[in-house]
Amino acid sequence: MKNHVLRPLWIVLAVIILILTARHFMVPNNFGVHGEGFTYNFHRLSNVEEWRNFKVKYQGREYCRDCHDANVESSAGSKHGAIQCENCHGPAIDHPDDPETLDIDTGRELCLRCHAALPYPDNPRARIISIDGDLHNPDTDCIECHDPHNPDLEEG
Amino acid sequence: MSCSRRKLLKSAMTATLAASLPISAFRFLSPAECRAATGTEGTRWVFLIDTNKCVGCGFCVKACKKENEIPYDAPVTRTWVERYVVTEDRKTHIDSPMGGRDGFIDPKIRGEELVDPENIAKTFFVPKLCNQCDNPPCVQVCPVGATYQTGDGVTLVDREWCIGCGYCIMACPYGVRFFHPVHRVADKCTFCYHLISKGRQTACVDACPFGARRIGNLLDQDDPVTRIIMTERVAVLKDEYGTKPQAFYLGLDRNVR
C-alpha cells in the first residue's frame, strides 16, 4: 500500500496504544461494573470502603453513659429524655482524648429551636410549652433559671 | 406437508393467545419485591419521614452538617427542613432559613413576611434529604462513573473520581446534590453510610427528639419501618419522574413538591 495511506494509519494506531497505556496506569484496577448493571454500578469498588471508614463524630447516648451515667440517667427520665446529649453538648468525636472538653451550646437560640412560640395551633409544635423570645427575659440565658437535664418547673 | 395460509394464520393466532394467557396471570415484580418475597438475605436502606411529628427544631440539619463535615456556615446542606404555612386564601408560604439549621424561631416567613395568625389554615414542617432512588437520574448522567448505587441501595459519590462537572446536580429532580465547597466535588446525603454499615442510625435520625425521621431495611419484613411502609398510607416526592424514590413520607401535603 502507498506510504501516504499507511503513515496516518500508524499515527492513529500509536495514539490508540498511547491512550490504552495511559488508561492502564491511570484507572484503578477495581474500577468496573460491580453489581447489577453498567447504568448504576459502574464505579471504583474501594470507594464503598472509604465511605464506610468515614470518621464518626456523634457517638450516641450510650457512649456518654460510660462515664457520665448519673447525668444520662437524670436527663433520660426527664421531659427532655428524647433529646440526645450531643444535640446540646456537641459531637463527642474521640472525647475525652480529642477533644478533651466539649463545646456546650448554652445559648437561648438552642432552647428556642423548640420553645419559641409560633402561631401554629395545628402544628405538633403547639404541644410544646413555648415563650416569646423577645419578651421572656430576653437578656438572660435560659439555663440561669431552668435546668435542661430536668426541665420540670414543678419539681425543680 | 401442505399448509394453507388460512390455517397458518389461525394456528398462529391460537398459539399467541395461548402463550399470552399464562403470562397475564402473573404480576411483574421489581427485583426488590422479588428478593423480599423469596426471603433472601439482603439490605435495601429506606427512609421514613413523619411530617405529623416534625416541629422544625433543626437538630437533624445541625447533626448532619457536623457529622458529615459540611461547612457549617456555607449555604449548602445534605438535609434540610422546609416550613409550609398555608393561609385561608389558599396561598402557600414556604421558607427554609439556612436549611432550618437553627430551627424556626421567627414567625416571619423568610424573615420578612408576617402571616396573620388568624388567617393561617394549616402549617407543617417537611424534612428533606436524598431519596436514594431506585432509578437515580444523578447516576445515569455521570460521565466518569464517579457516582454509583451500592448493593444496599445507597447512592454515593467517589470524591477521588468526581471531576465536578455538575451534571448530577442538574439531574436530581429533588435538588439534594450540591457542590462541596471544600472538596470541590459533587456531594449528597449518604444515609450516613459510615454509621448504618456499623449497625447505627443516621446522625439526623439520632438527633431527632420527636421520632419524625426513621431509617430501615425494606427487605427485612420485621423491620418496624418496613411494617409502616407496607401497612400505612405513605407517599413519595415527585413520583411522576419515575425515579422510584425510597424516602417515604407520612402525612405529606399536596403543597409539598
mmCIF file of C-alpha atoms in Angstrom:
data_model
loop_
_atom_site.group_PDB
_atom_site.id
_atom_site.type_symbol
_atom_site.label_atom_id
_atom_site.label_comp_id
_atom_site.label_asym_id
_atom_site.label_seq_id
_atom_site.Cartn_x
_atom_site.Cartn_y
_atom_site.Cartn_z
ATOM 1 C CA MET A 1 0.000 0.000 0.000
ATOM 2 C CA LYS A 2 1.087 3.587 -0.618
ATOM 3 C CA ASN A 3 3.034 5.438 2.015
ATOM 4 C CA HIS A 4 0.606 8.371 2.343
ATOM 5 C CA VAL A 5 -2.133 5.905 3.348
ATOM 6 C CA LEU A 6 -0.014 3.998 5.831
ATOM 7 C CA ARG A 7 1.504 6.982 7.613
ATOM 8 C CA PRO A 8 -1.765 8.311 9.149
ATOM 9 C CA LEU A 9 -2.724 4.723 9.983
ATOM 10 C CA TRP A 10 0.456 4.273 12.042
ATOM 11 C CA ILE A 11 -0.228 7.567 13.790
ATOM 12 C CA VAL A 12 -3.787 6.527 14.662
ATOM 13 C CA LEU A 13 -2.553 3.174 15.945
ATOM 14 C CA ALA A 14 0.128 4.867 18.032
ATOM 15 C CA VAL A 15 -2.434 7.227 19.554
ATOM 16 C CA ILE A 16 -4.709 4.301 20.421
ATOM 17 C CA ILE A 17 -1.833 2.421 22.052
ATOM 18 C CA LEU A 18 -0.834 5.559 23.936
ATOM 19 C CA ILE A 19 -4.388 6.045 25.255
ATOM 20 C CA LEU A 20 -4.683 2.390 26.292
ATOM 21 C CA THR A 21 -1.316 2.541 28.067
ATOM 22 C CA ALA A 22 -2.272 5.739 29.892
ATOM 23 C CA ARG A 23 -5.640 4.212 30.829
ATOM 24 C CA HIS A 24 -3.896 1.132 32.194
ATOM 25 C CA PHE A 25 -1.877 3.230 34.627
ATOM 26 C CA MET A 26 -4.474 5.884 35.472
ATOM 27 C CA VAL A 27 -7.611 3.799 36.034
ATOM 28 C CA PRO A 28 -7.609 1.803 39.283
ATOM 29 C CA ASN A 29 -7.895 -1.920 38.693
ATOM 30 C CA ASN A 30 -11.029 -2.253 40.807
ATOM 31 C CA PHE A 31 -12.863 0.170 38.529
ATOM 32 C CA GLY A 32 -15.685 -1.532 36.682
ATOM 33 C CA VAL A 33 -19.228 -2.845 36.938
ATOM 34 C CA HIS A 34 -19.849 -4.024 40.496
ATOM 35 C CA GLY A 35 -23.438 -5.063 40.990
ATOM 36 C CA GLU A 36 -26.414 -5.395 38.738
ATOM 37 C CA GLY A 37 -25.521 -3.300 35.733
ATOM 38 C CA PHE A 38 -23.488 -0.673 33.985
ATOM 39 C CA THR A 39 -26.059 2.126 34.412
ATOM 40 C CA TYR A 40 -25.919 2.386 38.190
ATOM 41 C CA ASN A 41 -22.988 0.236 39.284
ATOM 42 C CA PHE A 42 -20.039 1.432 37.182
ATOM 43 C CA HIS A 43 -17.585 2.680 39.788
ATOM 44 C CA ARG A 44 -14.394 2.243 41.782
ATOM 45 C CA LEU A 45 -15.168 -0.552 44.248
ATOM 46 C CA SER A 46 -12.794 0.586 47.007
ATOM 47 C CA ASN A 47 -14.753 3.835 47.345
ATOM 48 C CA VAL A 48 -17.526 1.955 49.198
ATOM 49 C CA GLU A 49 -14.987 1.003 51.845
ATOM 50 C CA GLU A 50 -13.743 4.599 52.004
ATOM 51 C CA TRP A 51 -17.239 5.818 52.830
ATOM 52 C CA ARG A 52 -17.655 3.074 55.439
ATOM 53 C CA ASN A 53 -14.476 4.270 57.132
ATOM 54 C CA PHE A 54 -15.594 7.904 57.289
ATOM 55 C CA LYS A 55 -14.867 9.375 60.720
ATOM 56 C CA VAL A 56 -17.763 9.051 63.197
ATOM 57 C CA LYS A 57 -18.426 12.212 65.229
ATOM 58 C CA TYR A 58 -21.717 11.628 67.008
ATOM 59 C CA GLN A 59 -21.214 8.701 69.368
ATOM 60 C CA GLY A 60 -24.689 8.450 70.868
ATOM 61 C CA ARG A 61 -26.078 8.407 74.382
ATOM 62 C CA GLU A 62 -24.617 5.020 75.326
ATOM 63 C CA TYR A 63 -21.096 6.331 74.720
ATOM 64 C CA CYS A 64 -21.775 9.187 77.180
ATOM 65 C CA ARG A 65 -23.229 6.762 79.710
ATOM 66 C CA ASP A 66 -19.864 5.020 80.143
ATOM 67 C CA CYS A 67 -18.581 7.933 82.258
ATOM 68 C CA HIS A 68 -21.490 10.306 82.835
ATOM 69 C CA ASP A 69 -24.108 7.737 83.850
ATOM 70 C CA ALA A 70 -25.677 9.934 86.554
ATOM 71 C CA ASN A 71 -26.295 12.788 84.111
ATOM 72 C CA VAL A 72 -27.549 10.444 81.407
ATOM 73 C CA GLU A 73 -29.969 8.803 83.861
ATOM 74 C CA SER A 74 -31.360 12.051 85.221
ATOM 75 C CA SER A 75 -31.944 13.599 81.815
ATOM 76 C CA ALA A 76 -33.269 10.378 80.258
ATOM 77 C CA GLY A 77 -36.073 10.280 82.799
ATOM 78 C CA SER A 78 -36.996 13.926 82.342
ATOM 79 C CA LYS A 79 -39.183 15.669 79.815
ATOM 80 C CA HIS A 80 -36.048 16.195 77.753
ATOM 81 C CA GLY A 81 -35.410 12.429 77.722
ATOM 82 C CA ALA A 82 -35.806 12.163 73.957
ATOM 83 C CA ILE A 83 -33.045 14.674 73.285
ATOM 84 C CA GLN A 84 -29.606 13.215 72.679
ATOM 85 C CA CYS A 85 -26.758 14.518 74.858
ATOM 86 C CA GLU A 86 -24.795 15.578 71.785
ATOM 87 C CA ASN A 87 -27.594 17.806 70.488
ATOM 88 C CA CYS A 88 -26.566 20.391 73.092
ATOM 89 C CA HIS A 89 -23.105 19.212 74.175
ATOM 90 C CA GLY A 90 -21.793 18.868 70.638
ATOM 91 C CA PRO A 91 -20.408 15.769 68.921
ATOM 92 C CA ALA A 92 -18.181 13.685 71.206
ATOM 93 C CA ILE A 93 -15.829 12.518 68.408
ATOM 94 C CA ASP A 94 -12.963 10.964 70.462
ATOM 95 C CA HIS A 95 -13.750 12.712 73.752
ATOM 96 C CA PRO A 96 -12.141 12.588 76.322
ATOM 97 C CA ASP A 97 -8.921 12.253 74.274
ATOM 98 C CA ASP A 98 -9.803 14.553 71.413
ATOM 99 C CA PRO A 99 -11.444 16.941 72.190
ATOM 100 C CA GLU A 100 -10.700 16.984 75.916
ATOM 101 C CA THR A 101 -13.714 19.176 76.653
ATOM 102 C CA LEU A 102 -16.849 19.594 74.617
ATOM 103 C CA ASP A 103 -18.141 22.931 73.461
ATOM 104 C CA ILE A 104 -21.556 23.035 75.155
ATOM 105 C CA ASP A 105 -24.184 25.200 73.485
ATOM 106 C CA THR A 106 -25.895 27.038 76.353
ATOM 107 C CA GLY A 107 -27.402 29.831 74.263
ATOM 108 C CA ARG A 108 -31.019 30.918 74.188
ATOM 109 C CA GLU A 109 -31.234 30.067 70.481
ATOM 110 C CA LEU A 110 -30.734 26.392 71.263
ATOM 111 C CA CYS A 111 -33.769 26.283 73.579
ATOM 112 C CA LEU A 112 -35.803 28.457 71.227
ATOM 113 C CA ARG A 113 -35.457 25.848 68.469
ATOM 114 C CA CYS A 114 -38.369 24.067 70.141
ATOM 115 C CA HIS A 115 -39.680 26.583 72.685
ATOM 116 C CA ALA A 116 -40.114 29.705 70.544
ATOM 117 C CA ALA A 117 -43.824 30.467 70.269
ATOM 118 C CA LEU A 118 -45.156 30.184 66.726
ATOM 119 C CA PRO A 119 -48.835 30.892 65.981
ATOM 120 C CA TYR A 120 -49.440 27.389 64.575
ATOM 121 C CA PRO A 121 -52.225 25.735 66.622
ATOM 122 C CA ASP A 122 -52.483 22.703 64.305
ATOM 123 C CA ASN A 123 -48.748 22.006 64.386
ATOM 124 C CA PRO A 124 -47.160 19.415 66.739
ATOM 125 C CA ARG A 125 -45.099 22.356 67.948
ATOM 126 C CA ALA A 126 -48.203 23.662 69.748
ATOM 127 C CA ARG A 127 -47.881 20.783 72.231
ATOM 128 C CA ILE A 128 -44.533 22.129 73.474
ATOM 129 C CA ILE A 129 -44.514 24.816 76.175
ATOM 130 C CA SER A 130 -43.381 27.948 74.375
ATOM 131 C CA ILE A 131 -42.413 31.544 75.065
ATOM 132 C CA ASP A 132 -41.875 34.688 73.041
ATOM 133 C CA GLY A 133 -38.096 35.005 72.958
ATOM 134 C CA ASP A 134 -38.277 38.801 72.722
ATOM 135 C CA LEU A 135 -40.463 39.197 75.834
ATOM 136 C CA HIS A 136 -39.474 36.371 78.195
ATOM 137 C CA ASN A 137 -36.293 37.607 79.997
ATOM 138 C CA PRO A 138 -34.590 38.416 76.678
ATOM 139 C CA ASP A 139 -31.174 39.175 78.185
ATOM 140 C CA THR A 140 -30.863 36.089 80.371
ATOM 141 C CA ASP A 141 -29.660 32.620 79.410
ATOM 142 C CA CYS A 142 -32.458 30.073 79.876
ATOM 143 C CA ILE A 143 -30.188 27.869 81.993
ATOM 144 C CA GLU A 144 -29.951 30.616 84.639
ATOM 145 C CA CYS A 145 -33.419 29.526 85.825
ATOM 146 C CA HIS A 146 -34.203 26.259 84.007
ATOM 147 C CA ASP A 147 -32.281 23.001 84.373
ATOM 148 C CA PRO A 148 -32.048 21.456 80.902
ATOM 149 C CA HIS A 149 -31.498 17.981 82.383
ATOM 150 C CA ASN A 150 -34.677 18.284 84.442
ATOM 151 C CA PRO A 151 -36.867 20.986 82.928
ATOM 152 C CA ASP A 152 -39.947 20.231 85.024
ATOM 153 C CA LEU A 153 -40.581 23.524 86.837
ATOM 154 C CA GLU A 154 -42.835 21.980 89.499
ATOM 155 C CA GLU A 155 -40.161 19.507 90.574
ATOM 156 C CA GLY A 156 -37.235 21.850 90.059
ATOM 157 C CA MET B 1 -46.903 -31.429 4.294
ATOM 158 C CA SER B 2 -49.187 -28.715 2.983
ATOM 159 C CA CYS B 3 -50.455 -25.782 4.996
ATOM 160 C CA SER B 4 -52.923 -23.218 3.718
ATOM 161 C CA ARG B 5 -52.446 -19.551 4.505
ATOM 162 C CA ARG B 6 -55.773 -19.525 6.425
ATOM 163 C CA LYS B 7 -54.707 -22.479 8.550
ATOM 164 C CA LEU B 8 -51.309 -20.958 9.324
ATOM 165 C CA LEU B 9 -52.863 -17.657 10.429
ATOM 166 C CA LYS B 10 -55.453 -19.452 12.544
ATOM 167 C CA SER B 11 -52.944 -21.620 14.357
ATOM 168 C CA ALA B 12 -50.554 -18.701 14.817
ATOM 169 C CA MET B 13 -53.350 -16.655 16.407
ATOM 170 C CA THR B 14 -54.316 -19.544 18.700
ATOM 171 C CA ALA B 15 -50.718 -20.110 19.728
ATOM 172 C CA THR B 16 -50.229 -16.400 20.507
ATOM 173 C CA LEU B 17 -53.367 -16.277 22.635
ATOM 174 C CA ALA B 18 -52.465 -19.481 24.431
ATOM 175 C CA ALA B 19 -48.947 -18.239 25.124
ATOM 176 C CA SER B 20 -50.032 -14.826 26.380
ATOM 177 C CA LEU B 21 -52.749 -16.072 28.749
ATOM 178 C CA PRO B 22 -50.491 -17.574 31.431
ATOM 179 C CA ILE B 23 -48.175 -14.525 31.298
ATOM 180 C CA SER B 24 -51.066 -12.176 32.083
ATOM 181 C CA ALA B 25 -51.883 -14.279 35.105
ATOM 182 C CA PHE B 26 -48.588 -13.249 36.689
ATOM 183 C CA ARG B 27 -47.667 -9.874 38.150
ATOM 184 C CA PHE B 28 -44.393 -8.300 37.217
ATOM 185 C CA LEU B 29 -42.237 -7.851 40.302
ATOM 186 C CA SER B 30 -39.367 -5.470 40.704
ATOM 187 C CA PRO B 31 -36.111 -7.163 41.740
ATOM 188 C CA ALA B 32 -36.510 -5.705 45.237
ATOM 189 C CA GLU B 33 -40.021 -7.141 45.607
ATOM 190 C CA CYS B 34 -38.746 -10.461 44.335
ATOM 191 C CA ARG B 35 -35.935 -10.579 46.856
ATOM 192 C CA ALA B 36 -38.284 -9.604 49.681
ATOM 193 C CA ALA B 37 -40.840 -12.242 48.657
ATOM 194 C CA THR B 38 -38.319 -15.051 48.450
ATOM 195 C CA GLY B 39 -36.925 -14.054 51.818
ATOM 196 C CA THR B 40 -33.377 -13.815 50.531
ATOM 197 C CA GLU B 41 -30.998 -12.061 52.874
ATOM 198 C CA GLY B 42 -30.266 -8.531 51.826
ATOM 199 C CA THR B 43 -30.477 -4.878 52.672
ATOM 200 C CA ARG B 44 -32.257 -2.006 50.984
ATOM 201 C CA TRP B 45 -31.994 1.143 53.055
ATOM 202 C CA VAL B 46 -35.103 3.313 53.024
ATOM 203 C CA PHE B 47 -36.145 6.388 54.939
ATOM 204 C CA LEU B 48 -39.442 7.194 56.609
ATOM 205 C CA ILE B 49 -40.386 10.763 57.485
ATOM 206 C CA ASP B 50 -43.427 11.552 59.601
ATOM 207 C CA THR B 51 -44.349 15.170 58.861
ATOM 208 C CA ASN B 52 -47.023 14.986 61.566
ATOM 209 C CA LYS B 53 -44.270 14.818 64.179
ATOM 210 C CA CYS B 54 -41.738 17.376 62.943
ATOM 211 C CA VAL B 55 -41.675 20.622 64.945
ATOM 212 C CA GLY B 56 -38.886 22.242 62.933
ATOM 213 C CA CYS B 57 -36.202 22.271 65.633
ATOM 214 C CA GLY B 58 -33.483 21.696 63.022
ATOM 215 C CA PHE B 59 -31.357 19.426 65.222
ATOM 216 C CA CYS B 60 -31.214 16.999 62.283
ATOM 217 C CA VAL B 61 -29.631 19.598 59.990
ATOM 218 C CA LYS B 62 -27.120 20.619 62.652
ATOM 219 C CA ALA B 63 -26.155 16.997 63.366
ATOM 220 C CA CYS B 64 -25.886 16.157 59.668
ATOM 221 C CA LYS B 65 -23.605 19.088 58.956
ATOM 222 C CA LYS B 66 -21.276 18.276 61.856
ATOM 223 C CA GLU B 67 -21.262 14.525 61.319
ATOM 224 C CA ASN B 68 -20.573 14.750 57.600
ATOM 225 C CA GLU B 69 -18.115 17.660 57.643
ATOM 226 C CA ILE B 70 -20.295 20.000 55.605
ATOM 227 C CA PRO B 71 -19.048 23.596 56.169
ATOM 228 C CA TYR B 72 -21.389 24.862 58.876
ATOM 229 C CA ASP B 73 -21.982 28.370 57.609
ATOM 230 C CA ALA B 74 -21.900 27.639 53.879
ATOM 231 C CA PRO B 75 -25.327 27.727 52.215
ATOM 232 C CA VAL B 76 -25.187 24.019 51.353
ATOM 233 C CA THR B 77 -26.638 21.097 53.267
ATOM 234 C CA ARG B 78 -27.344 17.410 52.751
ATOM 235 C CA THR B 79 -30.655 17.579 54.567
ATOM 236 C CA TRP B 80 -32.951 20.471 55.306
ATOM 237 C CA VAL B 81 -36.341 21.296 56.800
ATOM 238 C CA GLU B 82 -38.958 23.329 54.969
ATOM 239 C CA ARG B 83 -41.717 25.304 56.690
ATOM 240 C CA TYR B 84 -45.110 25.455 54.969
ATOM 241 C CA VAL B 85 -47.721 27.965 56.089
ATOM 242 C CA VAL B 86 -50.952 27.667 54.104
ATOM 243 C CA THR B 87 -53.368 30.563 54.557
ATOM 244 C CA GLU B 88 -57.153 30.667 54.263
ATOM 245 C CA ASP B 89 -56.856 32.351 50.854
ATOM 246 C CA ARG B 90 -55.059 29.166 49.674
ATOM 247 C CA LYS B 91 -51.668 30.792 49.382
ATOM 248 C CA THR B 92 -48.661 28.735 50.464
ATOM 249 C CA HIS B 93 -45.760 30.423 52.193
ATOM 250 C CA ILE B 94 -42.585 28.356 52.225
ATOM 251 C CA ASP B 95 -39.175 29.023 53.715
ATOM 252 C CA SER B 96 -36.113 27.197 54.996
ATOM 253 C CA PRO B 97 -33.658 29.679 56.530
ATOM 254 C CA MET B 98 -30.146 28.127 56.348
ATOM 255 C CA GLY B 99 -31.917 24.839 55.597
ATOM 256 C CA GLY B 100 -33.566 25.034 59.012
ATOM 257 C CA ARG B 101 -30.153 24.543 60.658
ATOM 258 C CA ASP B 102 -31.024 26.850 63.588
ATOM 259 C CA GLY B 103 -34.667 25.861 63.759
ATOM 260 C CA PHE B 104 -37.628 28.112 63.121
ATOM 261 C CA ILE B 105 -37.780 30.677 65.892
ATOM 262 C CA ASP B 106 -39.184 33.578 63.865
ATOM 263 C CA PRO B 107 -42.876 33.613 62.884
ATOM 264 C CA LYS B 108 -41.931 35.750 59.878
ATOM 265 C CA ILE B 109 -41.578 33.785 56.643
ATOM 266 C CA ARG B 110 -38.140 34.395 55.102
ATOM 267 C CA GLY B 111 -37.550 36.851 57.931
ATOM 268 C CA GLU B 112 -39.791 39.493 56.378
ATOM 269 C CA GLU B 113 -43.304 38.291 55.649
ATOM 270 C CA LEU B 114 -45.520 38.064 58.746
ATOM 271 C CA VAL B 115 -48.579 35.924 58.098
ATOM 272 C CA ASP B 116 -51.638 36.971 60.096
ATOM 273 C CA PRO B 117 -52.179 34.167 62.649
ATOM 274 C CA GLU B 118 -55.947 34.489 62.209
ATOM 275 C CA ASN B 119 -55.531 33.718 58.531
ATOM 276 C CA ILE B 120 -53.495 30.509 58.897
ATOM 277 C CA ALA B 121 -55.259 27.365 57.666
ATOM 278 C CA LYS B 122 -52.529 24.802 58.235
ATOM 279 C CA THR B 123 -48.827 24.638 58.977
ATOM 280 C CA PHE B 124 -46.295 21.873 58.783
ATOM 281 C CA PHE B 125 -42.578 21.199 58.592
ATOM 282 C CA VAL B 126 -41.170 18.866 55.954
ATOM 283 C CA PRO B 127 -37.673 17.424 56.389
ATOM 284 C CA LYS B 128 -35.985 16.554 53.118
ATOM 285 C CA LEU B 129 -32.932 14.545 52.192
ATOM 286 C CA CYS B 130 -31.676 12.340 49.374
ATOM 287 C CA ASN B 131 -34.387 9.895 48.305
ATOM 288 C CA GLN B 132 -31.777 7.222 47.413
ATOM 289 C CA CYS B 133 -33.852 6.461 44.302
ATOM 290 C CA ASP B 134 -34.051 3.008 42.790
ATOM 291 C CA ASN B 135 -33.637 4.724 39.397
ATOM 292 C CA PRO B 136 -31.235 7.519 40.291
ATOM 293 C CA PRO B 137 -31.061 10.025 37.416
ATOM 294 C CA CYS B 138 -27.969 11.571 39.018
ATOM 295 C CA VAL B 139 -26.069 8.316 38.496
ATOM 296 C CA GLN B 140 -27.186 7.893 34.893
ATOM 297 C CA VAL B 141 -25.783 11.246 33.828
ATOM 298 C CA CYS B 142 -22.345 10.933 35.444
ATOM 299 C CA PRO B 143 -19.868 10.867 32.559
ATOM 300 C CA VAL B 144 -16.975 9.359 34.541
ATOM 301 C CA GLY B 145 -18.514 6.727 36.823
ATOM 302 C CA ALA B 146 -17.891 8.797 39.951
ATOM 303 C CA THR B 147 -21.362 8.243 41.393
ATOM 304 C CA TYR B 148 -22.994 4.880 41.780
ATOM 305 C CA GLN B 149 -25.501 2.825 43.705
ATOM 306 C CA THR B 150 -24.269 0.389 46.327
ATOM 307 C CA GLY B 151 -25.719 -3.089 46.712
ATOM 308 C CA ASP B 152 -27.845 -1.908 49.627
ATOM 309 C CA GLY B 153 -29.401 0.901 47.635
ATOM 310 C CA VAL B 154 -27.417 3.967 48.684
ATOM 311 C CA THR B 155 -26.128 6.341 46.028
ATOM 312 C CA LEU B 156 -22.604 7.538 46.801
ATOM 313 C CA VAL B 157 -20.112 9.921 45.211
ATOM 314 C CA ASP B 158 -16.477 8.946 44.708
ATOM 315 C CA ARG B 159 -14.599 12.081 45.742
ATOM 316 C CA GLU B 160 -11.375 10.844 44.140
ATOM 317 C CA TRP B 161 -13.046 10.295 40.809
ATOM 318 C CA CYS B 162 -15.555 13.162 40.552
ATOM 319 C CA ILE B 163 -14.479 15.863 38.099
ATOM 320 C CA GLY B 164 -17.016 18.376 39.407
ATOM 321 C CA CYS B 165 -18.860 18.830 36.121
ATOM 322 C CA GLY B 166 -22.176 19.289 37.940
ATOM 323 C CA TYR B 167 -24.351 17.168 35.625
ATOM 324 C CA CYS B 168 -25.674 15.185 38.591
ATOM 325 C CA ILE B 169 -26.562 18.371 40.464
ATOM 326 C CA MET B 170 -28.673 19.425 37.493
ATOM 327 C CA ALA B 171 -30.172 15.952 37.016
ATOM 328 C CA CYS B 172 -31.540 15.460 40.531
ATOM 329 C CA PRO B 173 -35.220 16.466 40.488
ATOM 330 C CA TYR B 174 -35.157 16.827 44.263
ATOM 331 C CA GLY B 175 -32.229 19.239 44.381
ATOM 332 C CA VAL B 176 -30.409 17.245 47.028
ATOM 333 C CA ARG B 177 -26.985 17.447 45.387
ATOM 334 C CA PHE B 178 -24.655 20.375 45.726
ATOM 335 C CA PHE B 179 -21.077 21.346 45.063
ATOM 336 C CA HIS B 180 -18.918 20.730 48.119
ATOM 337 C CA PRO B 181 -17.040 23.988 48.759
ATOM 338 C CA VAL B 182 -14.004 22.284 50.306
ATOM 339 C CA HIS B 183 -13.546 19.078 48.326
ATOM 340 C CA ARG B 184 -14.645 20.760 45.070
ATOM 341 C CA VAL B 185 -16.780 17.766 44.069
ATOM 342 C CA ALA B 186 -20.474 16.908 43.975
ATOM 343 C CA ASP B 187 -21.823 15.968 47.384
ATOM 344 C CA LYS B 188 -25.016 14.429 48.675
ATOM 345 C CA CYS B 189 -26.618 12.599 51.576
ATOM 346 C CA THR B 190 -25.083 9.146 52.069
ATOM 347 C CA PHE B 191 -27.680 7.973 54.629
ATOM 348 C CA CYS B 192 -24.612 8.262 56.924
ATOM 349 C CA TYR B 193 -23.165 5.187 55.227
ATOM 350 C CA HIS B 194 -20.373 5.017 57.822
ATOM 351 C CA LEU B 195 -22.964 4.742 60.612
ATOM 352 C CA ILE B 196 -25.590 2.459 59.048
ATOM 353 C CA SER B 197 -22.926 -0.060 57.997
ATOM 354 C CA LYS B 198 -21.887 -0.215 61.665
ATOM 355 C CA GLY B 199 -25.462 -1.026 62.708
ATOM 356 C CA ARG B 200 -26.156 2.510 63.920
ATOM 357 C CA GLN B 201 -28.736 5.015 62.763
ATOM 358 C CA THR B 202 -28.033 8.096 60.699
ATOM 359 C CA ALA B 203 -26.967 11.268 62.529
ATOM 360 C CA CYS B 204 -30.255 13.002 61.680
ATOM 361 C CA VAL B 205 -32.360 10.081 62.953
ATOM 362 C CA ASP B 206 -30.388 10.021 66.208
ATOM 363 C CA ALA B 207 -30.662 13.777 66.627
ATOM 364 C CA CYS B 208 -34.441 13.946 66.092
ATOM 365 C CA PRO B 209 -36.113 14.072 69.525
ATOM 366 C CA PHE B 210 -39.594 13.570 68.055
ATOM 367 C CA GLY B 211 -39.175 10.376 66.009
ATOM 368 C CA ALA B 212 -40.043 12.202 62.809
ATOM 369 C CA ARG B 213 -37.160 10.555 60.946
ATOM 370 C CA ARG B 214 -36.510 6.842 60.759
ATOM 371 C CA ILE B 215 -34.312 4.588 58.672
ATOM 372 C CA GLY B 216 -34.964 0.942 57.945
ATOM 373 C CA ASN B 217 -34.288 -2.044 55.728
ATOM 374 C CA LEU B 218 -37.065 -2.615 53.193
ATOM 375 C CA LEU B 219 -36.004 -6.240 52.648
ATOM 376 C CA ASP B 220 -36.493 -7.087 56.324
ATOM 377 C CA GLN B 221 -40.163 -7.911 56.807
ATOM 378 C CA ASP B 222 -39.916 -7.443 60.579
ATOM 379 C CA ASP B 223 -38.340 -4.002 60.427
ATOM 380 C CA PRO B 224 -40.777 -1.501 62.020
ATOM 381 C CA VAL B 225 -40.114 0.983 59.196
ATOM 382 C CA THR B 226 -40.933 -1.666 56.589
ATOM 383 C CA ARG B 227 -44.106 -2.575 58.501
ATOM 384 C CA ILE B 228 -45.259 1.057 58.346
ATOM 385 C CA ILE B 229 -44.418 1.388 54.631
ATOM 386 C CA MET B 230 -46.282 -1.852 53.893
ATOM 387 C CA THR B 231 -49.333 -1.245 56.069
ATOM 388 C CA GLU B 232 -49.872 2.504 56.214
ATOM 389 C CA ARG B 233 -50.533 5.138 53.565
ATOM 390 C CA VAL B 234 -47.189 6.577 52.588
ATOM 391 C CA ALA B 235 -46.304 8.998 49.824
ATOM 392 C CA VAL B 236 -43.147 9.846 47.932
ATOM 393 C CA LEU B 237 -41.963 13.065 46.344
ATOM 394 C CA LYS B 238 -42.279 13.573 42.566
ATOM 395 C CA ASP B 239 -43.450 10.045 41.826
ATOM 396 C CA GLU B 240 -44.173 11.090 38.232
ATOM 397 C CA TYR B 241 -40.461 11.389 37.442
ATOM 398 C CA GLY B 242 -40.099 7.607 37.575
ATOM 399 C CA THR B 243 -37.067 7.802 39.835
ATOM 400 C CA LYS B 244 -38.598 5.371 42.363
ATOM 401 C CA PRO B 245 -37.651 7.450 45.423
ATOM 402 C CA GLN B 246 -37.077 5.488 48.630
ATOM 403 C CA ALA B 247 -37.759 8.214 51.186
ATOM 404 C CA PHE B 248 -41.347 7.673 52.264
ATOM 405 C CA TYR B 249 -43.497 10.339 53.857
ATOM 406 C CA LEU B 250 -46.393 10.082 56.272
ATOM 407 C CA GLY B 251 -48.841 12.980 56.196
ATOM 408 C CA LEU B 252 -47.432 14.561 53.045
ATOM 409 C CA ASP B 253 -49.417 17.579 51.842
ATOM 410 C CA ARG B 254 -50.146 18.283 48.184
ATOM 411 C CA ASN B 255 -48.361 21.623 48.508
ATOM 412 C CA VAL B 256 -45.067 19.809 49.020
ATOM 413 C CA ARG B 257 -43.074 19.297 45.839
#
